[in-house]
PDB file of C-alpha atoms in Angstrom:
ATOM      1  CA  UNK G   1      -4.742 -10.675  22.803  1.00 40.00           C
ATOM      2  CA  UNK G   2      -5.667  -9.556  19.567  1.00 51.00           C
ATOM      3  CA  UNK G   3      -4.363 -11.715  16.474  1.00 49.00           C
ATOM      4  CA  UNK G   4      -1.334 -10.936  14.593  1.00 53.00           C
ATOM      5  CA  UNK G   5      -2.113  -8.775  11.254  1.00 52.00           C
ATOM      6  CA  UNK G   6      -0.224 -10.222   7.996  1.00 53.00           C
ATOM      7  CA  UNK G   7       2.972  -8.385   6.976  1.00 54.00           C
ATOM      8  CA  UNK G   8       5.311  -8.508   4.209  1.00 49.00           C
ATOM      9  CA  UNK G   9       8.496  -9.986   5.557  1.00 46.00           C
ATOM     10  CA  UNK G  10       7.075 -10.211   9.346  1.00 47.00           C
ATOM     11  CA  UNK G  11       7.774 -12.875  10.679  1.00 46.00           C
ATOM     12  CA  UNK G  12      11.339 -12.866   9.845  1.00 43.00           C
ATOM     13  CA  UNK G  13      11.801  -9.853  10.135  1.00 47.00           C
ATOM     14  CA  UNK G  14      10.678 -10.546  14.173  1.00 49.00           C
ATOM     15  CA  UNK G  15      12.113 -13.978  13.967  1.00 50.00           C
ATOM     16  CA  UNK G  16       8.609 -14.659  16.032  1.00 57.00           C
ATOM     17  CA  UNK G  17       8.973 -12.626  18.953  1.00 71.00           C
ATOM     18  CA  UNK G  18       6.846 -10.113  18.070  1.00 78.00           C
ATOM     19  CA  UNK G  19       3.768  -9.276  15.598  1.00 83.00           C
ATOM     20  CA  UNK G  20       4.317  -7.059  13.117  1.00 86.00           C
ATOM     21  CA  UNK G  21       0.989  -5.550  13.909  1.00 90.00           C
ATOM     22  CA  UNK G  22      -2.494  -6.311  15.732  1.00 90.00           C
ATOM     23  CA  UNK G  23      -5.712  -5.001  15.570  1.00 89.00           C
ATOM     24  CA  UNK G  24      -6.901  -3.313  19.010  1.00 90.00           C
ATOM     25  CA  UNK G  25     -10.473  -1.949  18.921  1.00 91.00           C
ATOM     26  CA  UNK G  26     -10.362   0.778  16.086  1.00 94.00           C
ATOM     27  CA  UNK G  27      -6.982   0.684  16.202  1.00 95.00           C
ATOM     28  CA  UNK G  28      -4.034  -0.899  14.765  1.00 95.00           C
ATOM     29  CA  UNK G  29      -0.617  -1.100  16.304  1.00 95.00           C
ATOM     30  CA  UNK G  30       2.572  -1.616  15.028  1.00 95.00           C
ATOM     31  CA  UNK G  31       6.013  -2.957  16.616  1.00 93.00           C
ATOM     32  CA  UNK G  32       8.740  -1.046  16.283  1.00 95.00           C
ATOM     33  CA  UNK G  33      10.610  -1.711  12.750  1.00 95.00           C
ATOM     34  CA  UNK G  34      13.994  -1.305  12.190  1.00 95.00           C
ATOM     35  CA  UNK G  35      15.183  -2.272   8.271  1.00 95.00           C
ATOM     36  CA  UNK G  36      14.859  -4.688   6.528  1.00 92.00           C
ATOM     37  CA  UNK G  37      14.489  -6.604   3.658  1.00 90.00           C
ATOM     38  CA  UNK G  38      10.743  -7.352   2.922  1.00 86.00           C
ATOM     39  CA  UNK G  39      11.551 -10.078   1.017  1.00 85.00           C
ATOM     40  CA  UNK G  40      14.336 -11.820   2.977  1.00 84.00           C
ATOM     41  CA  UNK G  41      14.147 -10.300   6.540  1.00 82.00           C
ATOM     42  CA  UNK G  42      17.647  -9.281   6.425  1.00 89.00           C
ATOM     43  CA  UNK G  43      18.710  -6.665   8.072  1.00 92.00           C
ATOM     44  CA  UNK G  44      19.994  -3.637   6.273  1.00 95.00           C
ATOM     45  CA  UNK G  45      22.542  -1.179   7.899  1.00 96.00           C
ATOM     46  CA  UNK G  46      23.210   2.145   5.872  1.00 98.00           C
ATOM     47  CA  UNK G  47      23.306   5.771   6.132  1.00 98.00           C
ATOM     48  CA  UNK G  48      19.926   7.148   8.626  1.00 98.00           C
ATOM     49  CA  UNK G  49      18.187   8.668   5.744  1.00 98.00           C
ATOM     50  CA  UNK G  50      18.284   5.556   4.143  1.00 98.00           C
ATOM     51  CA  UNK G  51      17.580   3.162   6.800  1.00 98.00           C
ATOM     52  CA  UNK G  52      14.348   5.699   7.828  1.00 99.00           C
ATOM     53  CA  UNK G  53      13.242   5.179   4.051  1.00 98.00           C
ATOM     54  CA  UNK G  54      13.186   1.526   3.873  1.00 97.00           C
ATOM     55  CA  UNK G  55      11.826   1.829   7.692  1.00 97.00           C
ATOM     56  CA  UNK G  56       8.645   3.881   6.509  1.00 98.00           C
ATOM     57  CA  UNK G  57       8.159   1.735   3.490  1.00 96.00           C
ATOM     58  CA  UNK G  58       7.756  -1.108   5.312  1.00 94.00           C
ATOM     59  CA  UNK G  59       5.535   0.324   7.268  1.00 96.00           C
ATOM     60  CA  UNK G  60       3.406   1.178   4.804  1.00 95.00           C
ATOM     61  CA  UNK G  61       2.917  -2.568   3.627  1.00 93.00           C
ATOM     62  CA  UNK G  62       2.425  -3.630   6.959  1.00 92.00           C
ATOM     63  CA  UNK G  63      -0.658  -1.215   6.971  1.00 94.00           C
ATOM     64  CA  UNK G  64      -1.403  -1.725   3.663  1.00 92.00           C
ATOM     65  CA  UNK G  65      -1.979  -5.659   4.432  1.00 89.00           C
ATOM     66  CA  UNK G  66      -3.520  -4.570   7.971  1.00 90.00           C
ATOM     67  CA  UNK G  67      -6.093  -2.611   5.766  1.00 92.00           C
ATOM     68  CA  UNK G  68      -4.897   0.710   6.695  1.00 94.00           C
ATOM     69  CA  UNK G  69      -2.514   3.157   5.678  1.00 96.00           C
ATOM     70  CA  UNK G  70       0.011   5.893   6.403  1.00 97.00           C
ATOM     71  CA  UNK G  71      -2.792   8.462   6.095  1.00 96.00           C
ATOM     72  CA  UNK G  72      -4.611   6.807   8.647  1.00 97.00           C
ATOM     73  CA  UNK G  73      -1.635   6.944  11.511  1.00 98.00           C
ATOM     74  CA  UNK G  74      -2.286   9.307  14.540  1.00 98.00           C
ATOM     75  CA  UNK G  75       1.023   8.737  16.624  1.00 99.00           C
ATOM     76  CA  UNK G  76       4.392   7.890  15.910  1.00 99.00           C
ATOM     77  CA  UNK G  77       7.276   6.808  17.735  1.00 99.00           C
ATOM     78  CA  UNK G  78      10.786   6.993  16.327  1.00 99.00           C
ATOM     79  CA  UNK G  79      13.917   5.897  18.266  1.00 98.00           C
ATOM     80  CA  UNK G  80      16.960   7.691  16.084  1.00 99.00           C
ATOM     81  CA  UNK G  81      20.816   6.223  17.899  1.00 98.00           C
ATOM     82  CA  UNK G  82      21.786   9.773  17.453  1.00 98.00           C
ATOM     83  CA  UNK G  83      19.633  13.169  18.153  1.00 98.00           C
ATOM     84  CA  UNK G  84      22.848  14.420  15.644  1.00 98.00           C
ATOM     85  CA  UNK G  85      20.851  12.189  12.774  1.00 98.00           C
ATOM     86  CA  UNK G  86      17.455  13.146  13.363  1.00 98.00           C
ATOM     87  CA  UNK G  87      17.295  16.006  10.848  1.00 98.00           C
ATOM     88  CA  UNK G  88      18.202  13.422   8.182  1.00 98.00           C
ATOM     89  CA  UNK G  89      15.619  11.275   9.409  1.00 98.00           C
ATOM     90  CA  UNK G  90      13.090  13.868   9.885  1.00 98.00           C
ATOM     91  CA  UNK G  91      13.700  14.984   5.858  1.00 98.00           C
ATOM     92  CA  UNK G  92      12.440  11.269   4.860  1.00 98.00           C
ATOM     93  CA  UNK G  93       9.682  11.314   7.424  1.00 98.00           C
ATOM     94  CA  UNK G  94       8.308  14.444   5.707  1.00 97.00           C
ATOM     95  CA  UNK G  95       8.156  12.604   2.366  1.00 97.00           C
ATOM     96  CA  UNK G  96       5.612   9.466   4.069  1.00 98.00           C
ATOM     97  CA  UNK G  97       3.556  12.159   6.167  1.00 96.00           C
ATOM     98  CA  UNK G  98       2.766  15.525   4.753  1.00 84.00           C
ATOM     99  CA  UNK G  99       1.147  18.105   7.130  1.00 87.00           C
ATOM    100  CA  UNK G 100      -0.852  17.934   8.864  1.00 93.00           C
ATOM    101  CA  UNK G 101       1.349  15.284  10.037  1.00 96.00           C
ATOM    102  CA  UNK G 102       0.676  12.756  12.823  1.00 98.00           C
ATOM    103  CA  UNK G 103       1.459  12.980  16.723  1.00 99.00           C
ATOM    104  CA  UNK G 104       5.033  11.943  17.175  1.00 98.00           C
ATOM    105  CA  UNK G 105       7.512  11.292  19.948  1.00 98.00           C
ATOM    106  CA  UNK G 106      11.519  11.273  18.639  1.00 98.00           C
ATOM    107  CA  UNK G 107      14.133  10.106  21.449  1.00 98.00           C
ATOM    108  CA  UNK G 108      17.791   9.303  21.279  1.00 98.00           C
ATOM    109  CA  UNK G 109      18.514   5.981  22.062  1.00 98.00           C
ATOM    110  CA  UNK G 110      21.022   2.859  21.724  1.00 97.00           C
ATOM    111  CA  UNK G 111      19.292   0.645  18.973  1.00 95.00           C
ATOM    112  CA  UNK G 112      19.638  -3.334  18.551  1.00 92.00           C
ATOM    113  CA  UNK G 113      22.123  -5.027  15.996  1.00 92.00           C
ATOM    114  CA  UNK G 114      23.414  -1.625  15.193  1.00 95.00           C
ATOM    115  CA  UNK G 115      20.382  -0.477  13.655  1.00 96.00           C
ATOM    116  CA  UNK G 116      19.613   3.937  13.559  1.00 98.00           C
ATOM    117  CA  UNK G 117      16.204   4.070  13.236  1.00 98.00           C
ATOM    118  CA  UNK G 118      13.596   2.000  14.958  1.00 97.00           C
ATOM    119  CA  UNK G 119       9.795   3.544  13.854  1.00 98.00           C
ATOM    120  CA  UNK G 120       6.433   2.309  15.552  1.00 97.00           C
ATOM    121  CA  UNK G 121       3.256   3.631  15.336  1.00 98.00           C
ATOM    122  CA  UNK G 122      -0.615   3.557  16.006  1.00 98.00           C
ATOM    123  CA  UNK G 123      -3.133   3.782  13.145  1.00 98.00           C
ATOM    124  CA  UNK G 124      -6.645   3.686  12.576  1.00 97.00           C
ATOM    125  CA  UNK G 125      -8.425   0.337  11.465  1.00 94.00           C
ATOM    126  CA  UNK G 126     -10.360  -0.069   8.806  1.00 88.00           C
ATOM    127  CA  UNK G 127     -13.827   1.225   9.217  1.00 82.00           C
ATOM    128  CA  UNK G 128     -15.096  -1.833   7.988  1.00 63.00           C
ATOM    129  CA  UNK G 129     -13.813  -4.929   9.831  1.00 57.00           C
ATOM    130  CA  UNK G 130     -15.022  -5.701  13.657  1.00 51.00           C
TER     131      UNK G 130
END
């Protein structure tokens, strides 16, 4: 098992049941990350667009501190809790990945604590770290 990668918030926000992210090989993988506060963990509930936003920013720190970045993600996996909301998540998504974007996968489905967007994805390491 690889070791858990620092994150910004992580370990509340997973209240230790999962890492925010691990290094695999030349790869690193993040849970799936509904939002939340950074600073607090809390969980934020709001409108799709906004939820995706604070989703994808988060994710971006959490590759940031991995030593990657959103420009370095080749597959994506979004839950949305309505198929309905996914072309107000897919208008924020655009903003985090412009073309050519990365592989993605986008499925309906019944999200924990009421959340509408859950958002995981697999990136490439740093070039520089084993």
């Amino acid at each position: 098992m690889a070791p858990p990668l620092p994150g910004p918030g992580a370990k509340r926000a997973f209240n230790g049941q999962a890492s925010a992210a691990v290094r695999g090989g030349a790869f690193v993988f993040v849970s799936g990350l509904t939002a939340v506060d950074p600073a607090t963990g809390e969980a934020i509930r709001d409108t799709t667009a906004r939820e995706t936003q604070r989703v994808l920013e988060n994710l971006k720190l959490i590759l940031e501190a991995a030593g990657s970045s959103l420009a370095r993600v080749v597959k994506v996996n979004v839950l949305v809790h309505s198929m309905l909301e996914a072309p107000n998540m897919n208008e924020i998504y655009a903003r985090f990945f412009p073309e050519p974007p990365p592989a993605r996968t986008v499925c309906g489905a019944r999200l924990p604590h009421g959340a509408k967007v859950m958002i995981e994805c697999t990136a490439l390491a740093p070039d520089d770290q084993p």
